[in-house]
Short mmCIF file of C-alpha atoms in Angstrom, two decimals:
data_model
loop_
_atom_site.label_atom_id
_atom_site.label_comp_id
_atom_site.label_asym_id
_atom_site.label_seq_id
_atom_site.Cartn_x
_atom_site.Cartn_y
_atom_site.Cartn_z
CA MET G 129 0.00 0.22 0.16
CA ASP G 130 1.44 3.39 -1.13
CA GLU G 131 1.45 6.48 1.21
CA ARG G 132 -1.50 8.04 -0.29
CA ASP G 133 -3.61 4.79 -0.27
CA ARG G 134 -2.65 4.57 3.44
CA LEU G 135 -3.56 8.23 4.24
CA ALA G 136 -6.80 7.57 2.33
CA ALA G 137 -7.76 4.79 4.54
CA GLU G 138 -6.89 6.72 7.58
CA VAL G 139 -9.19 9.51 6.39
CA VAL G 140 -12.17 6.87 5.93
CA GLY G 141 -11.19 5.40 9.39
CA ALA G 142 -11.23 8.73 10.90
CA LEU G 143 -14.42 10.05 9.49
CA THR G 144 -16.19 6.56 10.39
CA GLY G 145 -15.31 7.35 14.25
CA TRP G 146 -16.77 10.83 13.67
CA THR G 147 -19.87 9.54 12.37
CA VAL G 148 -20.22 7.36 15.46
CA ALA G 149 -19.87 10.22 17.74
CA VAL G 150 -22.19 12.19 15.82
CA VAL G 151 -24.75 9.49 16.02
CA GLN G 152 -24.19 9.36 19.70
CA PHE G 153 -24.38 12.94 20.07
CA ASN G 154 -27.68 12.99 17.82
CA GLY G 155 -29.20 10.28 20.23
CA MET G 156 -28.33 12.47 23.52
CA VAL G 157 -30.00 15.54 21.58
CA ALA G 158 -33.07 13.33 20.69
CA ALA G 159 -33.16 11.94 24.31
CA ARG G 160 -33.31 15.68 25.49
CA LEU G 161 -35.85 16.73 23.25
CA GLN G 162 -37.94 13.26 24.09
CA VAL G 163 -38.19 12.49 20.59
CA THR G 164 -36.94 9.69 18.49
CA GLU G 165 -33.87 9.82 16.71
CA THR G 166 -35.86 9.27 13.35
CA GLY G 167 -37.96 12.66 14.87
CA LEU G 168 -34.82 14.67 15.29
CA GLN G 169 -33.96 13.65 11.56
CA CYS G 170 -37.22 15.11 10.63
CA LEU G 171 -36.76 18.43 12.78
CA TYR G 172 -33.13 18.74 11.02
CA GLU G 173 -34.80 18.22 7.70
CA LEU G 174 -37.69 20.85 8.32
CA SER G 175 -34.83 23.10 9.54
CA ARG G 176 -32.38 22.53 6.86
CA HIS G 177 -35.04 22.69 3.85
CA GLY G 178 -38.07 24.44 4.90
CA PRO G 179 -41.71 23.46 5.28
CA SER G 180 -42.66 20.12 3.77
CA SER G 181 -45.54 17.64 3.11
CA PRO G 182 -45.62 15.16 5.75
CA GLY G 183 -45.09 12.63 2.75
CA GLU G 184 -42.10 14.45 1.33
CA LEU G 185 -40.71 14.65 4.80
CA GLY G 186 -41.16 10.93 5.22
CA ARG G 187 -39.36 10.38 2.00
CA ARG G 188 -36.35 12.32 2.95
CA VAL G 189 -35.92 10.55 6.10
CA GLY G 190 -36.77 6.89 4.95
CA LEU G 191 -40.50 6.56 6.44
CA THR G 192 -43.45 5.29 4.69
CA SER G 193 -46.24 7.54 4.20
CA GLY G 194 -48.17 6.38 7.43
CA ALA G 195 -45.18 6.32 9.49
CA ALA G 196 -44.31 9.72 8.40
CA SER G 197 -48.05 10.98 9.53
CA ARG G 198 -47.69 9.36 12.99
CA MET G 199 -44.31 10.96 13.12
CA VAL G 200 -45.88 14.57 12.41
CA GLU G 201 -48.58 13.76 14.74
CA ARG G 202 -45.96 12.94 17.73
CA LEU G 203 -43.90 16.32 16.83
CA GLN G 204 -46.89 18.30 16.85
CA ALA G 205 -48.48 17.05 20.05
CA ALA G 206 -44.88 17.69 21.50
CA GLY G 207 -45.10 21.29 20.34
CA TYR G 208 -42.17 21.04 17.73
CA VAL G 209 -44.12 21.58 14.63
CA ARG G 210 -47.30 22.90 13.29
CA ARG G 211 -49.21 22.24 10.28
CA VAL G 212 -49.92 25.19 7.97
CA PRO G 213 -51.54 25.74 4.45
CA ASP G 214 -49.21 25.42 1.65
CA PRO G 215 -48.38 28.60 0.29
CA HIS G 216 -48.09 27.37 -3.22
CA ASP G 217 -51.48 25.30 -3.00
CA ARG G 218 -53.97 26.23 -0.09
CA ARG G 219 -55.61 22.93 -0.51
CA ARG G 220 -52.44 21.35 0.88
CA VAL G 221 -50.86 21.50 4.40
CA VAL G 222 -47.12 21.43 4.88
CA VAL G 223 -45.45 21.01 8.23
CA GLU G 224 -43.07 23.46 9.67
CA PRO G 225 -40.87 23.60 12.96
CA THR G 226 -41.81 26.12 15.33
CA PRO G 227 -39.21 28.94 15.89
CA GLU G 228 -38.90 28.09 19.39
CA THR G 229 -37.95 24.59 18.52
CA LEU G 230 -35.53 25.87 16.16
CA ASP G 231 -33.97 27.88 18.96
CA ARG G 232 -33.91 24.92 21.53
CA ILE G 233 -32.26 22.44 18.74
CA ALA G 234 -29.67 25.37 17.91
CA GLY G 235 -28.67 25.57 21.36
CA TYR G 236 -27.48 21.92 21.44
CA TYR G 237 -25.86 22.15 18.15
CA ARG G 238 -24.29 25.63 18.19
CA PRO G 239 -21.40 24.70 20.67
CA LEU G 240 -20.36 21.90 18.39
CA THR G 241 -20.46 23.88 15.25
CA ASP G 242 -18.67 26.53 16.96
CA ARG G 243 -15.85 24.12 17.84
CA LEU G 244 -15.81 22.63 14.38
CA HIS G 245 -15.43 26.31 12.95
CA ALA G 246 -12.43 26.80 15.09
CA ASP G 247 -10.93 23.59 14.16
CA LEU G 248 -11.05 24.82 10.58
CA VAL G 249 -9.40 28.25 11.40
CA GLY G 250 -5.97 27.34 9.95
CA VAL G 251 -7.06 25.57 6.86
CA ASP G 252 -6.69 27.58 3.52
CA GLU G 253 -9.62 28.04 1.19
CA ALA G 254 -8.30 25.33 -1.40
CA HIS G 255 -8.04 22.76 1.47
CA LEU G 256 -11.70 23.84 2.47
CA ALA G 257 -13.25 23.51 -1.24
CA SER G 258 -11.38 19.96 -1.55
CA MET G 259 -12.92 18.80 1.92
CA LEU G 260 -16.31 20.34 0.89
CA ALA G 261 -16.04 18.39 -2.48
CA PHE G 262 -15.20 15.26 -0.57
CA ALA G 263 -18.02 15.34 1.96
CA ALA G 264 -20.70 16.09 -0.78
CA ALA G 265 -19.58 12.93 -2.49
CA ALA G 266 -19.25 11.07 0.84
CA GLN G 267 -22.98 11.91 1.32
CA GLU G 268 -24.02 10.96 -2.03
CA SER G 269 -22.11 7.64 -1.66
CA THR G 270 -23.81 6.98 1.70
CA GLU G 271 -27.36 7.76 0.26
CA ALA G 272 -26.86 5.37 -2.27
CA GLN G 273 -25.90 2.51 -0.09
CA ILE G 274 -28.92 3.66 1.79
CA ARG G 275 -31.10 3.15 -1.22
CA VAL G 276 -29.37 -0.35 -2.17
CA LEU G 277 -29.90 -1.53 1.61
CA GLY G 278 -33.62 -0.29 1.28
CA THR G 279 -34.06 -2.17 -1.80
CA PRO G 280 -35.80 -5.76 -0.82
CA GLY G 281 -33.72 -8.48 -1.71
#
């Protein structure tokens, strides 16, 4: 194995370790919010992509339409989301997080994101661009494997 292959393997290993830590952190945040980890994923998707129909939200986190509806009902009962008319089609309803929910979740994640930003202070723009390209490719590769595992057979 040459030096490049060794370093690539170490990068993948380090990212795998970081992923495990992030999963643990997310589990702790979900527990503090008294939601499931999938519920936390739903809240993340809504905060990142804006209001969504329950069906679309379910597709983004891998839930059936029935399971997505039940998840939205639980999140709404907990006061984390509300149903509002779709601004593009008043006959439809979309789900959005409440501002208080976004503030509460940010309170858990802000210290982590602040530390991660501090970790990147000495990294030049070219390396940041490379890291961003790799992170995007890694996300796409992971999503592709999720689709493979989600296929019966």
